[in-house]
Amino acid sequence: MKLEQDLLKKILLDGSYVTEDDIKNAERYQEEHRSSILEYLLVEGITSTDIVGQAIAEYLGSSYSNIIAHPPAKEHVLLIPENIARKYKVVVFNIEGNKVVVATDEPKNESLKEELSKIFKDKEIVITFSMPDDIESTFVNYEQSLETQFSKITKTKTRIAPEIVDQIIEDALSLKASDIHCEPREKEVMIRFRIDGVLHDAGKIPKEYYENVVNRVKVQSKLRIDEHFSPQDGAIRFTSKVYDVPVDLRVSIIPTLDGEKIAIRVLSSYVKDLTLTDIGLSQELYEQVLKSSKKPFGMILVTGPTGSGKSTTLYSIIKIVNTKDRNITTIEDPVEYKIVGVNQIQANTQTNLTFAKGLRSIMRQDPNVILVGEIRDLETADIAVNASLTGHLLLSTFHSNDAVTAIPRFIDMGIEPFLIGSTLELIIAQRLVRRICDSCKVSYDITNQELNNLGVEADKYFEGEKISLYKGKGCEACSNTGFKGRIGVFEFVTMTPALQDLISKSPSTKEINDLIRQQGFKTMFEDGIDKVKTGITTIEEVVRVINS
């Protein structure tokens, strides 16, 4: 259900959940950032999704089911066929004797009532309201074993390619996998999904069927099916049977000794809707980003290895600066997500449209804000610095292990130190750690010695001999991993007059560290420890990700 903005305002005002001033501020934010009123109210902590859900339910004359606080059992979820559940956004919330309590975002939908009556013929059906995102979080229960699927469909070789390829993608989407790997071995092909940054075995394909699978992927990706010894890259717009919107997939195929390996990146549409607070920024760091992004010129860099969420952070910043009075242009490789109101350019080495050449052309387009996918050479760095000096806000990514080493790396590339100090506004370094599953989160005690054995200086970060931390014990909702979703850990280097003066002297990493420590700098590890203490992630996860 897409609630009209005016109706949402009326519901919240009539119920005294917000004030007129709150709504005015939200409308101003909406106008400036092409966002929603609800997003502002949630980000600012004026209300919560639980309160909004109860308010909407009351308006609709329905009761409210809090799915986040009381997740439905898997066996209850599976009572409704997946295609019906996704079409109507409906889930069985609970069963009480002969009474079936379902939650949906449209409790007055007559078509839904008809479908439910067919499923639960002799039951009393009670329809309640829940927020759509909360309902969708239960759909992970529809995951099925790939081996089970393969055993059904590999019996018919002529149809194996379309059936297995589509099923693999559907299963990856249901598990919110970021990547799909098809890895040929001597006698079989391993299918693996990367979920929350970690690869998991998902199934196997008999080797004799794999050529059909590869050809199917190549045809969908518009690649040459007669080329087997050179790498190929392509893209697929996949129309899911159970998802409402098409999904974009990025395909890479490379030759190996045992056959052609396929890697598919799933470009999740939900990333477009993430805010900086969603990705894990504290209020203090959020305010720093706001301050830097409001400046008319300068450079904001996001650093970290591949897969650390840099693009997501950049898109979240673009949402802040994306106002009607600004001309925003990007050059990316690839353009992962389309953004309304932003001019996006796809870099293409085959046509000689590199980051540097694209950036030169963008400068002639009267831009206010420029996003460059990555600064990877001196030519691009030089143009980016000059753009930042001449009245443009420039956003980009940069490969360095942490925020501090980005500065010496820029100097090593050949950029004059005084120019770096004059243009850099903010450097953000980040990693992604797995979130503890809320459905099975438990507390436990750990000793100082156990922390020290993990490589954590207990006395430095914790107080007392026994420390209470959190972990997930494993459940249906998280596929018994104890984790569900990921969140960022960050460190920020903000430009100050003292740092600007130091950079002009071509300082070492240690000299920069010593200065910013005096200014209150917090490392990614320390940000991770904060998230451990608040029960967002585990100490083992922080050590694994940041020390790897």
Coordinates of C-alpha atoms in Angstrom, one line a residue:
M1 CA 0.0 0.0 0.0
K2 CA 1.4 3.4 -1.0
L3 CA -0.2 5.8 1.5
E4 CA -0.8 9.3 0.1
Q5 CA 1.4 12.0 1.8
D6 CA -1.6 14.2 2.7
L7 CA -3.4 11.2 4.2
L8 CA -0.4 10.2 6.2
K9 CA -0.1 13.8 7.6
K10 CA -3.8 13.8 8.5
I11 CA -3.5 10.5 10.3
L12 CA -0.4 11.5 12.3
L13 CA -1.8 15.0 13.1
D14 CA -5.3 13.8 14.1
G15 CA -3.8 11.3 16.5
S16 CA -1.4 13.9 17.9
Y17 CA 1.6 11.7 17.0
V18 CA 3.4 14.7 15.5
T19 CA 3.0 18.5 15.6
E20 CA 2.3 21.0 12.9
D21 CA 5.9 22.2 13.2
D22 CA 7.1 18.6 12.7
I23 CA 5.1 18.4 9.4
K24 CA 6.4 21.7 8.2
N25 CA 10.0 20.7 8.8
A26 CA 9.3 17.3 7.1
E27 CA 7.7 19.1 4.0
R28 CA 10.7 21.4 3.8
Y29 CA 13.1 18.3 4.0
Q30 CA 10.9 16.5 1.4
E31 CA 11.1 19.5 -1.0
E32 CA 14.9 19.9 -0.7
H33 CA 15.9 16.2 -0.9
R34 CA 13.2 14.6 -3.0
S35 CA 12.4 12.4 -0.1
S36 CA 9.3 11.4 1.9
I37 CA 7.8 13.0 4.9
L38 CA 7.9 9.7 6.8
E39 CA 11.7 9.4 6.1
Y40 CA 12.3 12.7 7.9
L41 CA 10.1 11.8 10.8
L42 CA 11.9 8.5 11.3
V43 CA 15.4 9.8 10.8
E44 CA 14.9 12.6 13.3
G45 CA 13.4 10.3 15.8
I46 CA 10.1 12.1 16.0
T47 CA 8.2 8.9 15.6
S48 CA 8.8 5.2 14.9
T49 CA 7.6 2.7 12.4
D50 CA 5.7 0.9 15.2
I51 CA 3.8 4.1 16.2
V52 CA 3.1 4.9 12.5
G53 CA 1.9 1.3 12.0
Q54 CA -0.5 1.6 14.9
A55 CA -1.7 5.0 13.7
I56 CA -2.5 3.7 10.2
A57 CA -4.2 0.6 11.5
E58 CA -6.4 2.7 13.7
Y59 CA -7.3 4.9 10.8
L60 CA -8.1 1.8 8.7
G61 CA -10.3 0.4 11.4
S62 CA -8.0 -2.5 11.9
S63 CA -5.9 -3.9 14.7
Y64 CA -2.1 -3.8 14.4
S65 CA 0.3 -6.7 14.3
N66 CA 3.9 -5.9 15.3
I67 CA 5.9 -8.4 13.1
I68 CA 9.3 -7.1 14.2
A69 CA 8.6 -7.6 17.9
H70 CA 6.8 -10.9 17.3
P71 CA 8.1 -12.6 14.2
P72 CA 5.7 -15.2 12.7
A73 CA 6.8 -18.9 12.9
K74 CA 8.1 -20.3 9.6
E75 CA 5.4 -23.0 9.4
H76 CA 2.8 -20.3 9.7
V77 CA 4.4 -18.1 7.0
L78 CA 4.5 -21.1 4.5
L79 CA 0.8 -21.7 4.8
I80 CA 0.2 -18.9 2.2
P81 CA 1.7 -19.7 -1.2
E82 CA 4.7 -17.4 -2.0
N83 CA 3.1 -15.8 -5.1
I84 CA 0.0 -14.8 -3.1
A85 CA 2.1 -13.6 -0.2
R86 CA 4.2 -11.3 -2.4
K87 CA 1.3 -10.1 -4.6
Y88 CA -0.8 -9.0 -1.6
K89 CA 2.0 -8.5 0.9
V90 CA 0.3 -10.8 3.4
V91 CA 1.6 -13.2 6.0
V92 CA 0.1 -15.5 8.7
F93 CA 0.9 -13.7 11.9
N94 CA -0.5 -16.2 14.3
I95 CA -2.9 -19.2 14.7
E96 CA -5.1 -19.4 17.7
G97 CA -7.2 -22.6 17.6
N98 CA -9.6 -22.2 14.6
K99 CA -8.6 -18.6 14.2
V100 CA -6.0 -17.5 11.6
V101 CA -4.6 -14.0 12.2
V102 CA -3.0 -12.6 9.0
A103 CA -1.1 -9.3 8.6
T104 CA -1.2 -7.2 5.4
D105 CA -0.7 -3.6 4.4
E106 CA -4.2 -3.5 2.8
P107 CA -6.7 -5.1 5.3
K108 CA -9.7 -3.8 3.3
N109 CA -8.6 -5.5 0.0
E110 CA -11.6 -7.7 -1.1
S111 CA -9.5 -9.7 -3.6
L112 CA -7.2 -10.7 -0.7
K113 CA -10.1 -11.8 1.4
E114 CA -11.3 -14.1 -1.5
E115 CA -7.8 -15.6 -1.8
L116 CA -7.5 -16.2 1.9
S117 CA -10.9 -17.9 2.1
K118 CA -9.8 -20.3 -0.6
I119 CA -6.6 -21.2 1.4
F120 CA -8.3 -21.4 4.9
K121 CA -11.7 -22.8 4.0
D122 CA -12.9 -23.9 7.4
K123 CA -11.0 -21.3 9.5
E124 CA -12.0 -17.9 11.0
I125 CA -9.8 -15.3 9.3
V126 CA -8.8 -12.2 11.2
I127 CA -7.1 -9.6 9.0
T128 CA -4.7 -7.1 10.7
F129 CA -2.5 -4.3 9.5
S130 CA 1.4 -4.3 9.4
M131 CA 3.9 -2.1 7.7
P132 CA 4.9 -3.4 4.2
D133 CA 8.6 -3.6 4.9
D134 CA 7.9 -5.6 8.1
I135 CA 5.8 -8.1 6.1
E136 CA 8.4 -8.5 3.4
S137 CA 11.0 -9.3 6.1
T138 CA 9.2 -12.6 6.7
F139 CA 9.4 -13.8 3.0
V140 CA 12.9 -15.2 3.6
N141 CA 11.1 -18.2 5.0
Y142 CA 10.1 -19.2 1.4
E143 CA 13.7 -20.2 0.6
Q144 CA 14.0 -23.7 -0.7
S145 CA 17.0 -26.0 -1.1
L146 CA 18.6 -25.8 -4.5
E147 CA 19.3 -29.5 -4.4
T148 CA 15.6 -30.1 -4.0
Q149 CA 14.8 -27.9 -6.9
F150 CA 17.5 -29.5 -9.1
S151 CA 16.3 -33.0 -8.3
K152 CA 12.9 -32.0 -9.8
I153 CA 14.0 -30.2 -12.9
T154 CA 17.2 -32.0 -14.0
K155 CA 15.1 -34.9 -15.1
T156 CA 14.3 -33.0 -18.3
K157 CA 17.6 -32.0 -19.9
T158 CA 15.9 -30.0 -22.7
R159 CA 14.4 -27.6 -20.2
I160 CA 17.1 -27.5 -17.6
A161 CA 18.8 -24.2 -18.7
P162 CA 15.8 -21.8 -18.3
E163 CA 14.4 -23.6 -15.3
I164 CA 17.6 -23.9 -13.3
V165 CA 19.0 -20.4 -14.2
D166 CA 15.7 -18.7 -13.2
Q167 CA 15.4 -20.8 -10.0
I168 CA 19.0 -20.0 -8.9
I169 CA 18.3 -16.3 -9.4
E170 CA 14.9 -16.5 -7.6
D171 CA 16.5 -18.3 -4.6
A172 CA 19.3 -15.7 -4.5
L173 CA 16.8 -12.9 -4.4
S174 CA 14.8 -14.6 -1.6
L175 CA 17.9 -14.9 0.5
K176 CA 19.0 -11.3 -0.3
A177 CA 22.3 -12.5 -1.8
S178 CA 24.6 -9.9 -3.3
D179 CA 26.4 -12.3 -5.6
I180 CA 25.8 -15.7 -7.3
H181 CA 28.8 -17.9 -8.2
C182 CA 28.6 -20.9 -10.6
E183 CA 32.0 -22.6 -10.2
P184 CA 32.7 -25.6 -12.5
R185 CA 34.7 -28.5 -11.0
E186 CA 35.8 -31.8 -12.7
K187 CA 32.5 -33.6 -12.3
E188 CA 30.0 -31.0 -11.0
V189 CA 29.3 -27.3 -10.8
M190 CA 29.1 -25.7 -7.3
I191 CA 26.5 -22.9 -6.8
R192 CA 27.4 -20.4 -4.1
F193 CA 25.6 -17.3 -2.8
R194 CA 27.3 -14.4 -1.0
I195 CA 24.9 -13.4 1.8
D196 CA 25.8 -10.6 4.2
G197 CA 29.4 -10.6 2.7
V198 CA 30.0 -14.4 3.3
L199 CA 29.9 -17.1 0.7
H200 CA 27.6 -20.1 1.3
D201 CA 27.2 -23.3 -0.6
A202 CA 23.7 -23.3 -2.2
G203 CA 23.7 -26.5 -4.4
K204 CA 25.3 -28.4 -7.3
I205 CA 24.6 -28.9 -11.0
P206 CA 25.6 -32.1 -12.8
K207 CA 28.5 -31.1 -15.1
E208 CA 26.7 -32.5 -18.3
Y209 CA 24.0 -29.9 -18.0
Y210 CA 26.3 -26.9 -17.4
E211 CA 26.9 -26.0 -21.0
N212 CA 23.2 -25.3 -21.4
V213 CA 23.2 -23.1 -18.3
V214 CA 26.2 -21.1 -19.5
N215 CA 24.5 -20.6 -22.9
R216 CA 21.3 -19.5 -21.3
V217 CA 23.1 -16.9 -19.2
K218 CA 25.1 -15.7 -22.2
V219 CA 21.9 -15.3 -24.3
Q220 CA 20.2 -13.3 -21.5
S221 CA 23.3 -11.1 -21.1
K222 CA 23.7 -10.5 -24.9
L223 CA 27.1 -12.2 -24.9
R224 CA 28.7 -14.4 -27.6
I225 CA 27.8 -18.1 -27.1
D226 CA 30.6 -19.2 -29.4
E227 CA 33.3 -17.5 -27.3
H228 CA 34.7 -19.8 -24.6
F229 CA 38.3 -18.7 -24.0
S230 CA 38.0 -14.9 -23.3
P231 CA 36.4 -13.1 -20.4
Q232 CA 33.0 -11.5 -21.2
D233 CA 30.9 -9.0 -19.2
G234 CA 27.2 -8.3 -19.6
A235 CA 23.9 -7.5 -17.9
I236 CA 20.5 -9.0 -17.4
R237 CA 17.2 -7.3 -16.5
F238 CA 15.5 -10.2 -14.7
T239 CA 11.8 -10.3 -14.3
S240 CA 11.0 -12.2 -11.1
K241 CA 7.9 -14.3 -10.7
V242 CA 7.6 -13.3 -7.1
Y243 CA 9.0 -9.8 -6.9
D244 CA 7.1 -6.7 -8.0
V245 CA 9.9 -4.9 -9.9
P246 CA 12.5 -6.1 -12.4
V247 CA 16.0 -6.8 -10.9
D248 CA 19.2 -5.7 -12.6
L249 CA 22.0 -8.3 -12.7
R250 CA 25.7 -7.7 -13.7
V251 CA 27.3 -10.8 -15.3
S252 CA 30.9 -11.8 -15.6
I253 CA 32.1 -15.0 -17.3
I254 CA 35.7 -16.1 -17.3
P255 CA 37.4 -19.3 -18.6
T256 CA 38.9 -21.7 -16.0
L257 CA 40.5 -25.1 -16.4
D258 CA 37.3 -26.9 -15.7
G259 CA 35.0 -24.6 -17.7
E260 CA 33.5 -21.2 -17.7
K261 CA 32.9 -19.6 -14.3
I262 CA 29.9 -17.3 -13.9
A263 CA 29.7 -14.5 -11.3
I264 CA 26.5 -12.5 -11.1
R265 CA 26.1 -9.4 -9.0
V266 CA 22.6 -8.6 -7.8
L267 CA 22.0 -4.9 -7.9
S268 CA 19.5 -4.6 -5.1
S269 CA 16.9 -1.8 -5.6
Y270 CA 16.5 -1.3 -1.9
V271 CA 19.9 0.5 -1.8
K272 CA 18.3 3.5 -3.5
D273 CA 16.1 4.1 -0.5
L274 CA 18.8 3.8 2.2
T275 CA 19.6 6.8 4.3
L276 CA 22.9 7.5 6.1
T277 CA 21.4 6.4 9.4
D278 CA 20.3 3.2 7.8
I279 CA 23.8 2.3 6.8
G280 CA 25.1 2.8 10.4
L281 CA 26.3 6.4 10.8
S282 CA 26.0 7.7 14.3
Q283 CA 24.3 11.1 14.8
E284 CA 27.7 12.8 15.2
L285 CA 29.1 11.4 12.0
Y286 CA 25.8 12.1 10.2
E287 CA 26.1 15.8 11.2
Q288 CA 29.6 15.9 9.8
V289 CA 28.4 14.6 6.5
L290 CA 25.6 17.1 6.4
K291 CA 28.0 19.9 7.2
S292 CA 30.5 18.9 4.4
S293 CA 27.8 18.2 1.8
K294 CA 26.2 21.6 2.3
K295 CA 29.4 23.4 1.2
P296 CA 29.4 24.7 -2.4
F297 CA 32.8 23.2 -3.2
G298 CA 35.4 20.7 -2.0
M299 CA 35.9 17.0 -2.1
I300 CA 34.3 14.1 -0.1
L301 CA 36.1 10.8 -0.5
V302 CA 34.8 7.3 0.5
T303 CA 37.6 4.7 0.9
G304 CA 37.6 1.0 1.5
P305 CA 38.1 -2.3 -0.4
T306 CA 35.7 -3.8 -2.9
G307 CA 32.4 -4.8 -1.3
S308 CA 32.7 -2.4 1.6
G309 CA 29.6 -0.4 0.7
K310 CA 31.3 2.7 -0.7
S311 CA 28.7 3.1 -3.5
T312 CA 25.8 2.8 -1.1
T313 CA 27.4 5.6 1.1
L314 CA 27.9 7.8 -2.0
Y315 CA 24.3 7.3 -3.1
S316 CA 23.1 8.2 0.4
I317 CA 25.0 11.4 0.2
I318 CA 23.7 12.2 -3.3
K319 CA 20.2 11.9 -1.8
I320 CA 21.1 14.7 0.6
V321 CA 22.5 17.1 -2.0
N322 CA 19.9 16.2 -4.7
T323 CA 17.8 19.4 -4.6
K324 CA 16.0 21.1 -7.5
D325 CA 18.4 24.0 -7.6
R326 CA 21.5 21.8 -8.2
N327 CA 22.8 20.2 -11.4
I328 CA 24.2 16.8 -10.4
T329 CA 26.1 14.7 -12.9
T330 CA 27.9 11.4 -12.3
I331 CA 30.3 9.2 -14.2
E332 CA 30.3 5.6 -13.0
D333 CA 31.5 2.1 -13.9
P334 CA 28.9 0.7 -13.8
V335 CA 25.9 2.8 -13.2
E336 CA 24.4 0.5 -10.5
Y337 CA 21.2 2.4 -9.5
K338 CA 19.3 5.1 -11.4
I339 CA 18.6 8.2 -9.3
V340 CA 15.7 10.6 -10.2
G341 CA 16.9 14.1 -11.0
V342 CA 20.6 13.1 -11.5
N343 CA 22.4 12.9 -14.9
Q344 CA 24.3 9.6 -14.9
I345 CA 27.0 8.6 -17.4
Q346 CA 28.3 5.1 -17.9
A347 CA 32.1 4.9 -18.3
N348 CA 33.1 2.9 -21.4
T349 CA 36.7 2.0 -22.1
Q350 CA 35.8 0.6 -25.5
T351 CA 34.7 4.1 -26.7
N352 CA 37.5 5.7 -24.7
L353 CA 35.0 7.3 -22.2
T354 CA 37.2 7.0 -19.2
F355 CA 36.7 8.6 -15.8
A356 CA 39.2 11.4 -16.7
K357 CA 37.6 12.1 -20.2
G358 CA 34.1 12.0 -18.8
L359 CA 35.0 14.3 -15.9
R360 CA 36.5 16.8 -18.4
S361 CA 33.3 16.8 -20.4
I362 CA 31.1 17.1 -17.2
M363 CA 33.0 20.2 -16.3
R364 CA 31.6 21.9 -19.4
Q365 CA 28.1 21.0 -18.4
D366 CA 27.8 23.6 -15.6
P367 CA 27.5 21.1 -12.8
N368 CA 27.1 21.9 -9.1
V369 CA 27.8 18.4 -7.8
I370 CA 29.9 15.7 -9.5
L371 CA 30.2 12.1 -8.6
V372 CA 33.2 10.2 -10.0
G373 CA 33.0 6.4 -9.5
E374 CA 36.6 6.1 -8.6
I375 CA 39.8 8.1 -8.6
R376 CA 42.4 5.6 -9.7
D377 CA 45.0 7.5 -11.6
L378 CA 46.8 10.9 -11.6
E379 CA 44.9 12.3 -14.5
T380 CA 41.5 11.7 -12.8
A381 CA 42.9 12.9 -9.5
D382 CA 44.2 16.1 -11.0
I383 CA 40.9 17.0 -12.8
A384 CA 39.0 16.1 -9.6
V385 CA 41.1 18.4 -7.5
N386 CA 40.8 21.3 -9.9
A387 CA 37.0 20.8 -10.1
S388 CA 36.9 21.0 -6.3
L389 CA 38.9 24.2 -6.4
T390 CA 36.6 25.9 -8.9
G391 CA 33.3 25.8 -7.2
H392 CA 32.1 22.2 -7.5
L393 CA 31.3 19.7 -4.8
L394 CA 33.0 16.4 -5.9
L395 CA 32.2 13.0 -4.5
S396 CA 34.3 9.9 -5.3
T397 CA 35.7 6.6 -4.0
F398 CA 39.4 5.8 -3.4
H399 CA 41.1 2.6 -2.6
S400 CA 43.0 2.8 0.7
N401 CA 42.9 0.7 3.8
D402 CA 41.8 3.5 6.1
A403 CA 40.9 7.2 6.0
V404 CA 44.3 8.5 7.1
T405 CA 46.4 6.7 4.4
A406 CA 44.3 8.3 1.7
I407 CA 46.2 11.5 2.2
P408 CA 49.8 10.2 1.7
R409 CA 48.4 8.1 -1.3
F410 CA 47.2 11.3 -2.9
I411 CA 50.5 12.9 -2.5
D412 CA 52.3 9.8 -3.8
M413 CA 50.1 10.0 -7.0
G414 CA 51.6 13.4 -7.7
I415 CA 49.0 15.9 -6.3
E416 CA 50.6 18.9 -4.7
P417 CA 50.1 18.7 -0.9
F418 CA 48.8 22.3 -0.6
L419 CA 46.1 21.5 -3.1
I420 CA 45.0 18.4 -1.1
G421 CA 44.6 20.5 2.0
S422 CA 42.6 23.1 0.1
T423 CA 40.1 20.7 -1.5
L424 CA 39.5 17.8 0.8
E425 CA 36.6 18.3 3.1
L426 CA 35.9 14.8 4.4
I427 CA 37.4 11.3 4.1
I428 CA 35.2 8.4 5.1
A429 CA 36.6 4.9 5.5
Q430 CA 34.3 2.0 6.0
R431 CA 33.8 -1.8 6.2
L432 CA 30.6 -3.8 6.4
V433 CA 29.9 -6.1 9.4
R434 CA 27.0 -8.5 9.8
R435 CA 24.1 -7.6 12.1
I436 CA 23.0 -9.9 14.8
C437 CA 19.7 -11.4 14.0
D438 CA 17.0 -9.7 16.1
S439 CA 14.9 -12.9 16.1
C440 CA 17.5 -14.9 18.0
K441 CA 19.6 -12.4 19.8
V442 CA 20.9 -13.4 23.2
S443 CA 23.3 -12.0 25.7
Y444 CA 26.3 -13.8 27.2
D445 CA 29.3 -13.0 29.4
I446 CA 32.8 -12.9 28.2
T447 CA 36.0 -12.4 30.3
N448 CA 38.9 -10.1 29.7
Q449 CA 41.1 -13.0 28.9
E450 CA 38.8 -14.3 26.3
L451 CA 38.7 -10.8 24.7
N452 CA 42.5 -10.7 24.7
N453 CA 42.6 -14.1 23.1
L454 CA 40.5 -12.6 20.2
G455 CA 43.1 -9.9 19.8
V456 CA 41.0 -7.2 21.6
E457 CA 42.7 -5.1 24.3
A458 CA 40.0 -5.7 26.9
D459 CA 41.2 -3.0 29.4
K460 CA 41.3 -0.4 26.6
Y461 CA 37.7 -0.9 25.4
F462 CA 35.8 -2.5 28.2
E463 CA 35.3 -2.1 32.0
G464 CA 35.2 -4.8 34.6
E465 CA 36.3 -8.4 34.7
K466 CA 33.1 -9.9 33.1
I467 CA 31.5 -8.1 30.1
S468 CA 28.0 -8.8 28.8
L469 CA 27.8 -8.9 25.0
Y470 CA 25.4 -10.2 22.4
K471 CA 25.2 -12.9 19.7
G472 CA 22.6 -14.7 17.6
K473 CA 22.1 -18.3 18.6
G474 CA 20.7 -19.2 15.1
C475 CA 17.1 -19.5 14.0
E476 CA 14.8 -20.0 10.9
A477 CA 14.8 -16.2 10.1
C478 CA 18.6 -16.1 9.7
S479 CA 19.1 -19.6 8.3
N480 CA 20.8 -20.5 11.6
T481 CA 23.7 -18.2 11.0
G482 CA 22.9 -15.8 13.9
F483 CA 23.2 -12.9 11.5
K484 CA 20.8 -11.0 9.3
G485 CA 21.8 -8.0 7.2
R486 CA 24.9 -5.8 7.4
I487 CA 25.8 -2.4 8.7
G488 CA 28.8 -0.1 8.2
V489 CA 31.6 0.7 10.6
F490 CA 33.2 4.0 9.9
E491 CA 36.0 6.4 10.5
F492 CA 36.1 10.1 9.5
V493 CA 38.9 12.5 8.8
T494 CA 37.5 16.0 8.7
M495 CA 39.6 18.9 7.4
T496 CA 40.6 21.5 9.9
P497 CA 43.1 24.4 9.7
A498 CA 45.7 22.5 11.7
L499 CA 45.4 19.4 9.5
Q500 CA 45.5 21.6 6.3
D501 CA 48.7 23.2 7.6
L502 CA 50.2 19.7 8.3
I503 CA 49.3 18.3 4.9
S504 CA 51.2 21.1 3.2
K505 CA 54.4 19.7 4.7
S506 CA 53.9 16.2 3.2
P507 CA 53.4 14.4 6.5
S508 CA 53.8 10.8 7.3
T509 CA 50.8 8.6 8.3
K510 CA 51.9 8.7 11.9
E511 CA 52.1 12.5 12.0
I512 CA 48.5 12.7 10.6
N513 CA 47.3 10.1 13.1
D514 CA 48.9 11.9 16.1
L515 CA 47.2 15.2 15.1
I516 CA 43.7 13.9 14.4
R517 CA 43.8 11.8 17.6
Q518 CA 44.1 15.1 19.5
Q519 CA 41.0 16.3 17.6
G520 CA 38.9 13.3 18.7
F521 CA 39.4 11.0 15.8
K522 CA 37.8 7.5 16.3
T523 CA 39.0 4.5 14.3
M524 CA 36.7 2.0 12.5
F525 CA 37.6 -0.6 15.1
E526 CA 36.4 1.8 17.9
D527 CA 33.2 2.4 16.0
G528 CA 32.8 -1.3 15.6
I529 CA 33.3 -1.8 19.4
D530 CA 30.5 0.8 20.0
K531 CA 28.2 -1.3 17.8
V532 CA 29.3 -4.5 19.7
K533 CA 28.4 -2.8 23.0
T534 CA 24.9 -1.8 21.8
G535 CA 24.2 -5.3 20.5
I536 CA 24.3 -4.6 16.8
T537 CA 27.1 -6.9 15.9
T538 CA 29.5 -9.3 17.5
I539 CA 33.1 -8.8 18.7
E540 CA 34.2 -11.7 16.5
E541 CA 32.7 -10.1 13.5
V542 CA 34.4 -6.8 14.1
V543 CA 37.8 -8.5 14.5
R544 CA 37.2 -10.6 11.4
V545 CA 36.3 -7.8 9.1
I546 CA 38.6 -5.0 10.2
N547 CA 41.7 -7.1 10.8
S548 CA 41.3 -9.1 7.6

